[in-house]
């Protein structure tokens, strides 16, 4: 059974159609990369999975359940953004633990979980720092830890590494793949960078002009066009 299913998904902003009927199935545990030029609708597709944008037509199901009308926090997804979206006045630990605190998770359980995920992304020595005292790569690790701490089934990445320098970008790709495998999650990663897409993807989704043009493994897409 597919973990994420799109059935005739449309999106209209004001009077402009930007997603024109997407049908696609993503299997549990897959690492999917959505690749395409700026403005083709990648981010909109991801935001509709997360519940940050409404769905104009069609259906999206996660784990067999139609999520069109579900709140973001009910969808079992966690999203990592390009601009980190960290709280500047909170410590690394507070940033990571915030969602748990809001959800009413008790102090000692929160402590243990925050420590666990911080360790998984190599941030255990930085728990008391503020985001402003961290490098770009460390901030992106905080964003990943914050996503992980809620133990989502689905990870959504919206061009998370575009602000990082080339060397760090390569290192972060490897980390993301490792986390994906270790956590056994389903990941959907949006990028306009072909090299990044080929390195990360189990399967590529090639988008253009609000449509899915092709879906396949990197070798299916690039060796047999
Ligand atoms: P991508 O992520 O591939 O760069 P987007 O999903 O961000 O593409 O955008 C797809 C199209 O939708 C673009 O034409 C963009 O201008 C438009 N768009 C995105 N967000 C909005 C919005 N909030 N209101 C109106 N148009 C939008
Ligand atoms: P609050 O009093 O609002 O919970 P705290 O600063 O005491 O704010 O902690 C916020 C979150 O960060 C909690 O989940 C706590 O477990 C975690 N936390 C704070 N400092 C540390 C630390 N040094 N190591 C591990 N977790 C920490």
PDB file of C-alpha atoms and ligand atoms in Angstrom:
ATOM      1  CA  UNK A   1       0.000   0.000   0.000  1.00  0.00           C
ATOM      2  CA  UNK A   2       1.237   3.470  -0.751  1.00  0.00           C
ATOM      3  CA  UNK A   3       2.173   5.750   2.139  1.00  0.00           C
ATOM      4  CA  UNK A   4       1.251   8.910   0.220  1.00  0.00           C
ATOM      5  CA  UNK A   5      -1.276   8.869  -2.642  1.00  0.00           C
ATOM      6  CA  UNK A   6      -2.205  11.744  -4.959  1.00  0.00           C
ATOM      7  CA  UNK A   7      -5.464  11.381  -6.886  1.00  0.00           C
ATOM      8  CA  UNK A   8      -6.213  14.070  -9.478  1.00  0.00           C
ATOM      9  CA  UNK A   9      -4.722  16.788  -7.294  1.00  0.00           C
ATOM     10  CA  UNK A  10      -5.321  20.361  -8.472  1.00  0.00           C
ATOM     11  CA  UNK A  11      -4.269  23.664  -7.002  1.00  0.00           C
ATOM     12  CA  UNK A  12      -5.480  27.144  -7.925  1.00  0.00           C
ATOM     13  CA  UNK A  13      -4.174  30.384  -6.417  1.00  0.00           C
ATOM     14  CA  UNK A  14      -6.699  33.175  -6.926  1.00  0.00           C
ATOM     15  CA  UNK A  15      -7.645  32.451 -10.542  1.00  0.00           C
ATOM     16  CA  UNK A  16      -4.442  30.773 -11.692  1.00  0.00           C
ATOM     17  CA  UNK A  17      -4.116  26.989 -11.914  1.00  0.00           C
ATOM     18  CA  UNK A  18      -0.642  25.984 -10.733  1.00  0.00           C
ATOM     19  CA  UNK A  19      -1.054  22.192 -10.243  1.00  0.00           C
ATOM     20  CA  UNK A  20      -2.947  20.425 -13.038  1.00  0.00           C
ATOM     21  CA  UNK A  21      -4.083  16.995 -11.904  1.00  0.00           C
ATOM     22  CA  UNK A  22      -1.275  15.055 -10.218  1.00  0.00           C
ATOM     23  CA  UNK A  23      -1.632  11.263  -9.757  1.00  0.00           C
ATOM     24  CA  UNK A  24       1.184   9.531  -7.934  1.00  0.00           C
ATOM     25  CA  UNK A  25       1.912   6.902  -5.309  1.00  0.00           C
ATOM     26  CA  UNK A  26       4.797   7.033  -2.867  1.00  0.00           C
ATOM     27  CA  UNK A  27       5.653   3.793  -1.067  1.00  0.00           C
ATOM     28  CA  UNK A  28       6.419   3.568   2.644  1.00  0.00           C
ATOM     29  CA  UNK A  29      10.158   3.993   3.244  1.00  0.00           C
ATOM     30  CA  UNK A  30      10.853   5.560  -0.149  1.00  0.00           C
ATOM     31  CA  UNK A  31      13.072   8.601  -0.640  1.00  0.00           C
ATOM     32  CA  UNK A  32      11.315  10.662  -3.319  1.00  0.00           C
ATOM     33  CA  UNK A  33      12.879  13.761  -4.854  1.00  0.00           C
ATOM     34  CA  UNK A  34      10.697  16.256  -6.712  1.00  0.00           C
ATOM     35  CA  UNK A  35      12.872  18.006  -9.311  1.00  0.00           C
ATOM     36  CA  UNK A  36      11.955  20.865 -11.608  1.00  0.00           C
ATOM     37  CA  UNK A  37      12.577  24.512 -12.455  1.00  0.00           C
ATOM     38  CA  UNK A  38      11.611  27.395 -10.198  1.00  0.00           C
ATOM     39  CA  UNK A  39       7.863  28.072 -10.245  1.00  0.00           C
ATOM     40  CA  UNK A  40       6.814  24.607 -11.540  1.00  0.00           C
ATOM     41  CA  UNK A  41       4.839  23.840  -8.376  1.00  0.00           C
ATOM     42  CA  UNK A  42       7.214  21.672  -6.305  1.00  0.00           C
ATOM     43  CA  UNK A  43       6.790  23.622  -3.114  1.00  0.00           C
ATOM     44  CA  UNK A  44       3.025  23.838  -3.549  1.00  0.00           C
ATOM     45  CA  UNK A  45       2.833  20.045  -3.881  1.00  0.00           C
ATOM     46  CA  UNK A  46       4.858  19.591  -0.679  1.00  0.00           C
ATOM     47  CA  UNK A  47       2.837  22.192   1.215  1.00  0.00           C
ATOM     48  CA  UNK A  48      -0.380  20.432   0.246  1.00  0.00           C
ATOM     49  CA  UNK A  49       0.943  17.178   1.761  1.00  0.00           C
ATOM     50  CA  UNK A  50       1.861  19.065   4.938  1.00  0.00           C
ATOM     51  CA  UNK A  51      -1.481  20.867   5.100  1.00  0.00           C
ATOM     52  CA  UNK A  52       0.079  24.325   4.769  1.00  0.00           C
ATOM     53  CA  UNK A  53      -1.907  24.875   1.562  1.00  0.00           C
ATOM     54  CA  UNK A  54      -5.448  23.775   0.809  1.00  0.00           C
ATOM     55  CA  UNK A  55      -6.204  21.311  -2.003  1.00  0.00           C
ATOM     56  CA  UNK A  56      -8.414  22.824  -4.734  1.00  0.00           C
ATOM     57  CA  UNK A  57      -9.399  19.504  -6.329  1.00  0.00           C
ATOM     58  CA  UNK A  58      -8.683  15.792  -5.960  1.00  0.00           C
ATOM     59  CA  UNK A  59      -7.371  13.982  -2.902  1.00  0.00           C
ATOM     60  CA  UNK A  60      -4.185  13.367  -0.977  1.00  0.00           C
ATOM     61  CA  UNK A  61      -4.086  10.334   1.334  1.00  0.00           C
ATOM     62  CA  UNK A  62      -1.398   9.564   3.903  1.00  0.00           C
ATOM     63  CA  UNK A  63      -1.271   6.052   5.341  1.00  0.00           C
ATOM     64  CA  UNK A  64      -4.561   5.247   3.599  1.00  0.00           C
ATOM     65  CA  UNK A  65      -6.426   8.185   5.132  1.00  0.00           C
ATOM     66  CA  UNK A  66      -7.608  11.165   3.059  1.00  0.00           C
ATOM     67  CA  UNK A  67      -6.029  14.243   4.658  1.00  0.00           C
ATOM     68  CA  UNK A  68      -7.655  17.067   2.626  1.00  0.00           C
ATOM     69  CA  UNK A  69      -9.439  18.488   5.658  1.00  0.00           C
ATOM     70  CA  UNK A  70      -6.983  17.431   8.389  1.00  0.00           C
ATOM     71  CA  UNK A  71      -4.959  20.000  10.315  1.00  0.00           C
ATOM     72  CA  UNK A  72      -1.179  19.934   9.672  1.00  0.00           C
ATOM     73  CA  UNK A  73      -0.406  18.410  13.079  1.00  0.00           C
ATOM     74  CA  UNK A  74      -2.834  15.534  12.429  1.00  0.00           C
ATOM     75  CA  UNK A  75      -0.999  14.366   9.304  1.00  0.00           C
ATOM     76  CA  UNK A  76       2.067  12.671  10.784  1.00  0.00           C
ATOM     77  CA  UNK A  77       4.411  14.787   8.666  1.00  0.00           C
ATOM     78  CA  UNK A  78       7.301  17.036   9.651  1.00  0.00           C
ATOM     79  CA  UNK A  79       8.725  19.648   7.325  1.00  0.00           C
ATOM     80  CA  UNK A  80      12.245  21.077   7.039  1.00  0.00           C
ATOM     81  CA  UNK A  81      12.518  24.489   5.357  1.00  0.00           C
ATOM     82  CA  UNK A  82      15.314  26.321   3.567  1.00  0.00           C
ATOM     83  CA  UNK A  83      15.304  29.225   6.026  1.00  0.00           C
ATOM     84  CA  UNK A  84      15.337  26.941   9.119  1.00  0.00           C
ATOM     85  CA  UNK A  85      12.419  28.852  10.746  1.00  0.00           C
ATOM     86  CA  UNK A  86      14.002  28.546  14.210  1.00  0.00           C
ATOM     87  CA  UNK A  87      12.973  30.675  17.189  1.00  0.00           C
ATOM     88  CA  UNK A  88      15.934  33.067  17.687  1.00  0.00           C
ATOM     89  CA  UNK A  89      15.295  33.752  21.392  1.00  0.00           C
ATOM     90  CA  UNK A  90      15.134  30.055  22.298  1.00  0.00           C
ATOM     91  CA  UNK A  91      18.071  27.716  22.913  1.00  0.00           C
ATOM     92  CA  UNK A  92      18.749  24.779  20.596  1.00  0.00           C
ATOM     93  CA  UNK A  93      17.148  22.477  23.193  1.00  0.00           C
ATOM     94  CA  UNK A  94      14.068  24.674  23.511  1.00  0.00           C
ATOM     95  CA  UNK A  95      13.727  24.888  19.737  1.00  0.00           C
ATOM     96  CA  UNK A  96      13.923  21.113  19.408  1.00  0.00           C
ATOM     97  CA  UNK A  97      11.596  20.466  22.355  1.00  0.00           C
ATOM     98  CA  UNK A  98       9.050  23.170  21.566  1.00  0.00           C
ATOM     99  CA  UNK A  99       6.499  21.024  19.708  1.00  0.00           C
ATOM    100  CA  UNK A 100       6.607  18.416  22.476  1.00  0.00           C
ATOM    101  CA  UNK A 101       6.077  21.091  25.092  1.00  0.00           C
ATOM    102  CA  UNK A 102       3.067  22.439  23.187  1.00  0.00           C
ATOM    103  CA  UNK A 103       1.751  18.876  22.952  1.00  0.00           C
ATOM    104  CA  UNK A 104       1.996  18.598  26.751  1.00  0.00           C
ATOM    105  CA  UNK A 105       4.833  16.058  26.901  1.00  0.00           C
ATOM    106  CA  UNK A 106       6.338  16.104  30.408  1.00  0.00           C
ATOM    107  CA  UNK A 107       9.716  17.537  31.254  1.00  0.00           C
ATOM    108  CA  UNK A 108      11.732  14.340  31.754  1.00  0.00           C
ATOM    109  CA  UNK A 109      10.376  12.603  28.656  1.00  0.00           C
ATOM    110  CA  UNK A 110      11.034  15.795  26.678  1.00  0.00           C
ATOM    111  CA  UNK A 111      14.592  16.021  28.000  1.00  0.00           C
ATOM    112  CA  UNK A 112      15.336  12.451  26.954  1.00  0.00           C
ATOM    113  CA  UNK A 113      13.877  12.887  23.473  1.00  0.00           C
ATOM    114  CA  UNK A 114      15.597  16.219  22.889  1.00  0.00           C
ATOM    115  CA  UNK A 115      18.915  14.669  23.914  1.00  0.00           C
ATOM    116  CA  UNK A 116      18.370  11.627  21.674  1.00  0.00           C
ATOM    117  CA  UNK A 117      17.628  13.531  18.492  1.00  0.00           C
ATOM    118  CA  UNK A 118      20.305  16.159  19.196  1.00  0.00           C
ATOM    119  CA  UNK A 119      22.793  13.318  19.444  1.00  0.00           C
ATOM    120  CA  UNK A 120      21.551  11.781  16.199  1.00  0.00           C
ATOM    121  CA  UNK A 121      22.362  14.996  14.324  1.00  0.00           C
ATOM    122  CA  UNK A 122      25.593  15.730  16.210  1.00  0.00           C
ATOM    123  CA  UNK A 123      24.283  18.670  18.251  1.00  0.00           C
ATOM    124  CA  UNK A 124      24.583  17.271  21.783  1.00  0.00           C
ATOM    125  CA  UNK A 125      27.276  19.806  22.689  1.00  0.00           C
ATOM    126  CA  UNK A 126      25.192  22.761  21.483  1.00  0.00           C
ATOM    127  CA  UNK A 127      21.922  22.378  23.402  1.00  0.00           C
ATOM    128  CA  UNK A 128      22.314  25.631  25.334  1.00  0.00           C
ATOM    129  CA  UNK A 129      23.331  27.794  22.352  1.00  0.00           C
ATOM    130  CA  UNK A 130      21.021  30.206  20.554  1.00  0.00           C
ATOM    131  CA  UNK A 131      20.477  29.778  16.777  1.00  0.00           C
ATOM    132  CA  UNK A 132      22.407  33.032  16.178  1.00  0.00           C
ATOM    133  CA  UNK A 133      25.508  31.400  17.651  1.00  0.00           C
ATOM    134  CA  UNK A 134      25.449  28.494  15.198  1.00  0.00           C
ATOM    135  CA  UNK A 135      26.747  27.955  11.667  1.00  0.00           C
ATOM    136  CA  UNK A 136      24.328  27.463   8.785  1.00  0.00           C
ATOM    137  CA  UNK A 137      24.884  23.708   8.810  1.00  0.00           C
ATOM    138  CA  UNK A 138      24.265  23.517  12.551  1.00  0.00           C
ATOM    139  CA  UNK A 139      21.059  25.526  12.200  1.00  0.00           C
ATOM    140  CA  UNK A 140      19.856  23.138   9.530  1.00  0.00           C
ATOM    141  CA  UNK A 141      20.654  20.234  11.891  1.00  0.00           C
ATOM    142  CA  UNK A 142      18.504  21.893  14.560  1.00  0.00           C
ATOM    143  CA  UNK A 143      15.697  22.121  12.011  1.00  0.00           C
ATOM    144  CA  UNK A 144      16.095  18.397  11.250  1.00  0.00           C
ATOM    145  CA  UNK A 145      16.206  17.481  14.945  1.00  0.00           C
ATOM    146  CA  UNK A 146      13.085  19.530  15.546  1.00  0.00           C
ATOM    147  CA  UNK A 147      11.343  17.617  12.775  1.00  0.00           C
ATOM    148  CA  UNK A 148      12.587  14.241  14.082  1.00  0.00           C
ATOM    149  CA  UNK A 149      11.574  14.741  17.691  1.00  0.00           C
ATOM    150  CA  UNK A 150       7.891  14.308  16.867  1.00  0.00           C
ATOM    151  CA  UNK A 151       8.656  10.914  15.334  1.00  0.00           C
ATOM    152  CA  UNK A 152       6.838  11.616  12.069  1.00  0.00           C
ATOM    153  CA  UNK A 153       6.187   8.911   9.511  1.00  0.00           C
ATOM    154  CA  UNK A 154       6.823  11.356   6.691  1.00  0.00           C
ATOM    155  CA  UNK A 155       9.640  13.882   6.299  1.00  0.00           C
ATOM    156  CA  UNK A 156       9.091  16.788   3.906  1.00  0.00           C
ATOM    157  CA  UNK A 157      12.131  18.822   2.787  1.00  0.00           C
ATOM    158  CA  UNK A 158      11.695  22.114   0.912  1.00  0.00           C
ATOM    159  CA  UNK A 159      15.098  22.939  -0.671  1.00  0.00           C
ATOM    160  CA  UNK A 160      16.677  22.648   2.777  1.00  0.00           C
ATOM    161  CA  UNK A 161      20.295  23.002   1.696  1.00  0.00           C
ATOM    162  CA  UNK A 162      20.149  25.788  -0.905  1.00  0.00           C
ATOM    163  CA  UNK A 163      21.606  28.356   1.505  1.00  0.00           C
ATOM    164  CA  UNK A 164      24.608  26.200   2.408  1.00  0.00           C
ATOM    165  CA  UNK A 165      27.978  26.208   0.671  1.00  0.00           C
ATOM    166  CA  UNK A 166      28.759  23.426  -1.785  1.00  0.00           C
ATOM    167  CA  UNK A 167      30.898  21.301   0.533  1.00  0.00           C
ATOM    168  CA  UNK A 168      28.422  21.382   3.393  1.00  0.00           C
ATOM    169  CA  UNK A 169      25.575  20.638   0.998  1.00  0.00           C
ATOM    170  CA  UNK A 170      27.257  17.384  -0.018  1.00  0.00           C
ATOM    171  CA  UNK A 171      27.822  16.406   3.624  1.00  0.00           C
ATOM    172  CA  UNK A 172      24.222  17.203   4.587  1.00  0.00           C
ATOM    173  CA  UNK A 173      22.881  15.027   1.763  1.00  0.00           C
ATOM    174  CA  UNK A 174      24.695  12.050   3.212  1.00  0.00           C
ATOM    175  CA  UNK A 175      23.331  12.829   6.676  1.00  0.00           C
ATOM    176  CA  UNK A 176      19.783  13.085   5.407  1.00  0.00           C
ATOM    177  CA  UNK A 177      20.035   9.738   3.614  1.00  0.00           C
ATOM    178  CA  UNK A 178      21.449   8.103   6.762  1.00  0.00           C
ATOM    179  CA  UNK A 179      18.691   9.495   8.958  1.00  0.00           C
ATOM    180  CA  UNK A 180      16.066   8.432   6.440  1.00  0.00           C
ATOM    181  CA  UNK A 181      17.355   4.853   6.507  1.00  0.00           C
ATOM    182  CA  UNK A 182      17.840   4.685  10.279  1.00  0.00           C
ATOM    183  CA  UNK A 183      14.423   6.113  11.107  1.00  0.00           C
ATOM    184  CA  UNK A 184      12.633   4.049   8.460  1.00  0.00           C
ATOM    185  CA  UNK A 185      10.564   7.074   7.383  1.00  0.00           C
ATOM    186  CA  UNK A 186       9.149   8.121   4.017  1.00  0.00           C
ATOM    187  CA  UNK A 187      10.876  11.249   2.669  1.00  0.00           C
ATOM    188  CA  UNK A 188       9.805  13.754   0.022  1.00  0.00           C
ATOM    189  CA  UNK A 189      12.551  16.207  -0.889  1.00  0.00           C
ATOM    190  CA  UNK A 190      12.096  19.194  -3.208  1.00  0.00           C
ATOM    191  CA  UNK A 191      15.028  20.657  -5.143  1.00  0.00           C
ATOM    192  CA  UNK A 192      15.906  22.347  -8.446  1.00  0.00           C
ATOM    193  CA  UNK A 193      19.463  20.888  -8.267  1.00  0.00           C
ATOM    194  CA  UNK A 194      19.825  17.863 -10.557  1.00  0.00           C
ATOM    195  CA  UNK A 195      22.974  16.524  -8.862  1.00  0.00           C
ATOM    196  CA  UNK A 196      21.333  16.732  -5.462  1.00  0.00           C
ATOM    197  CA  UNK A 197      18.254  14.968  -6.827  1.00  0.00           C
ATOM    198  CA  UNK A 198      20.233  12.100  -8.389  1.00  0.00           C
ATOM    199  CA  UNK A 199      22.317  11.587  -5.240  1.00  0.00           C
ATOM    200  CA  UNK A 200      19.348  11.395  -2.894  1.00  0.00           C
ATOM    201  CA  UNK A 201      16.490   9.807  -4.774  1.00  0.00           C
ATOM    202  CA  UNK A 202      15.156   6.270  -4.774  1.00  0.00           C
ATOM    203  CA  UNK A 203      12.762   7.702  -7.351  1.00  0.00           C
ATOM    204  CA  UNK A 204      12.661  11.069  -9.086  1.00  0.00           C
ATOM    205  CA  UNK A 205       9.509  13.002  -9.841  1.00  0.00           C
ATOM    206  CA  UNK A 206      10.206  15.386 -12.719  1.00  0.00           C
ATOM    207  CA  UNK A 207       7.830  18.358 -12.677  1.00  0.00           C
ATOM    208  CA  UNK A 208       7.220  21.075 -15.230  1.00  0.00           C
ATOM    209  CA  UNK A 209       4.502  23.708 -15.455  1.00  0.00           C
ATOM    210  CA  UNK A 210       2.390  22.219 -12.674  1.00  0.00           C
ATOM    211  CA  UNK A 211       2.460  18.693 -14.113  1.00  0.00           C
ATOM    212  CA  UNK A 212       4.411  15.520 -13.337  1.00  0.00           C
ATOM    213  CA  UNK A 213       6.307  14.730 -16.530  1.00  0.00           C
ATOM    214  CA  UNK A 214       8.118  11.594 -15.439  1.00  0.00           C
ATOM    215  CA  UNK A 215       8.571   9.317 -12.419  1.00  0.00           C
ATOM    216  CA  UNK A 216      11.350   6.752 -12.074  1.00  0.00           C
ATOM    217  CA  UNK A 217      14.679   5.798 -10.556  1.00  0.00           C
ATOM    218  CA  UNK A 218      17.550   8.140 -11.477  1.00  0.00           C
ATOM    219  CA  UNK A 219      18.802   5.637 -14.067  1.00  0.00           C
ATOM    220  CA  UNK A 220      15.331   5.125 -15.547  1.00  0.00           C
ATOM    221  CA  UNK A 221      14.928   8.868 -15.922  1.00  0.00           C
ATOM    222  CA  UNK A 222      18.400   9.732 -17.199  1.00  0.00           C
ATOM    223  CA  UNK A 223      19.691   6.625 -18.989  1.00  0.00           C
ATOM    224  CA  UNK A 224      16.492   5.841 -20.891  1.00  0.00           C
ATOM    225  CA  UNK A 225      14.797   9.176 -21.531  1.00  0.00           C
TER     226      UNK A 225
HETATM  227  P1  LIG B   1       8.409  25.877  -7.027  1.00  0.00           P
HETATM  228  O1  LIG B   1       8.432  25.353  -5.630  1.00  0.00           O
HETATM  229  O2  LIG B   1       8.565  24.815  -8.050  1.00  0.00           O
HETATM  230  O3  LIG B   1       9.377  27.009  -7.253  1.00  0.00           O
HETATM  231  P2  LIG B   1       5.849  26.964  -6.260  1.00  0.00           P
HETATM  232  O4  LIG B   1       5.055  25.795  -5.834  1.00  0.00           O
HETATM  233  O5  LIG B   1       6.462  27.813  -5.207  1.00  0.00           O
HETATM  234  O6  LIG B   1       6.955  26.482  -7.310  1.00  0.00           O
HETATM  235  O7  LIG B   1       4.933  27.900  -7.168  1.00  0.00           O
HETATM  236  C1  LIG B   1       4.156  27.399  -8.237  1.00  0.00           C
HETATM  237  C2  LIG B   1       3.381  28.551  -8.861  1.00  0.00           C
HETATM  238  O8  LIG B   1       2.433  29.038  -7.933  1.00  0.00           O
HETATM  239  C3  LIG B   1       4.248  29.746  -9.241  1.00  0.00           C
HETATM  240  O9  LIG B   1       3.748  30.292 -10.419  1.00  0.00           O
HETATM  241  C4  LIG B   1       4.050  30.691  -8.092  1.00  0.00           C
HETATM  242  O10 LIG B   1       4.217  32.031  -8.521  1.00  0.00           O
HETATM  243  C5  LIG B   1       2.620  30.426  -7.676  1.00  0.00           C
HETATM  244  N1  LIG B   1       2.384  30.644  -6.239  1.00  0.00           N
HETATM  245  C6  LIG B   1       3.029  30.043  -5.214  1.00  0.00           C
HETATM  246  N2  LIG B   1       2.548  30.442  -4.023  1.00  0.00           N
HETATM  247  C7  LIG B   1       1.545  31.329  -4.306  1.00  0.00           C
HETATM  248  C8  LIG B   1       0.646  32.093  -3.505  1.00  0.00           C
HETATM  249  N3  LIG B   1       0.653  32.017  -2.163  1.00  0.00           N
HETATM  250  N4  LIG B   1      -0.247  32.899  -4.139  1.00  0.00           N
HETATM  251  C9  LIG B   1      -0.277  32.963  -5.486  1.00  0.00           C
HETATM  252  N5  LIG B   1       0.537  32.271  -6.300  1.00  0.00           N
HETATM  253  C10 LIG B   1       1.442  31.461  -5.721  1.00  0.00           C
HETATM  254  P1  LIG B   2      10.820  25.314  29.795  1.00  0.00           P
HETATM  255  O1  LIG B   2      10.951  25.695  31.226  1.00  0.00           O
HETATM  256  O2  LIG B   2       9.929  26.211  29.036  1.00  0.00           O
HETATM  257  O3  LIG B   2      10.543  23.872  29.578  1.00  0.00           O
HETATM  258  P2  LIG B   2      13.629  24.984  29.374  1.00  0.00           P
HETATM  259  O4  LIG B   2      14.719  25.887  28.906  1.00  0.00           O
HETATM  260  O5  LIG B   2      13.700  24.594  30.801  1.00  0.00           O
HETATM  261  O6  LIG B   2      12.222  25.690  29.105  1.00  0.00           O
HETATM  262  O7  LIG B   2      13.614  23.689  28.457  1.00  0.00           O
HETATM  263  C1  LIG B   2      12.975  23.650  27.194  1.00  0.00           C
HETATM  264  C2  LIG B   2      13.185  22.297  26.585  1.00  0.00           C
HETATM  265  O8  LIG B   2      14.557  22.124  26.287  1.00  0.00           O
HETATM  266  C3  LIG B   2      12.800  21.168  27.493  1.00  0.00           C
HETATM  267  O9  LIG B   2      12.210  20.177  26.672  1.00  0.00           O
HETATM  268  C4  LIG B   2      14.077  20.647  28.053  1.00  0.00           C
HETATM  269  O10 LIG B   2      13.951  19.265  28.196  1.00  0.00           O
HETATM  270  C5  LIG B   2      15.059  20.982  26.965  1.00  0.00           C
HETATM  271  N1  LIG B   2      16.382  21.333  27.489  1.00  0.00           N
HETATM  272  C6  LIG B   2      16.774  22.538  27.978  1.00  0.00           C
HETATM  273  N2  LIG B   2      18.076  22.541  28.276  1.00  0.00           N
HETATM  274  C7  LIG B   2      18.545  21.310  27.989  1.00  0.00           C
HETATM  275  C8  LIG B   2      19.819  20.669  28.069  1.00  0.00           C
HETATM  276  N3  LIG B   2      20.899  21.312  28.485  1.00  0.00           N
HETATM  277  N4  LIG B   2      19.901  19.382  27.671  1.00  0.00           N
HETATM  278  C9  LIG B   2      18.813  18.736  27.217  1.00  0.00           C
HETATM  279  N5  LIG B   2      17.606  19.281  27.090  1.00  0.00           N
HETATM  280  C10 LIG B   2      17.461  20.532  27.482  1.00  0.00           C
END
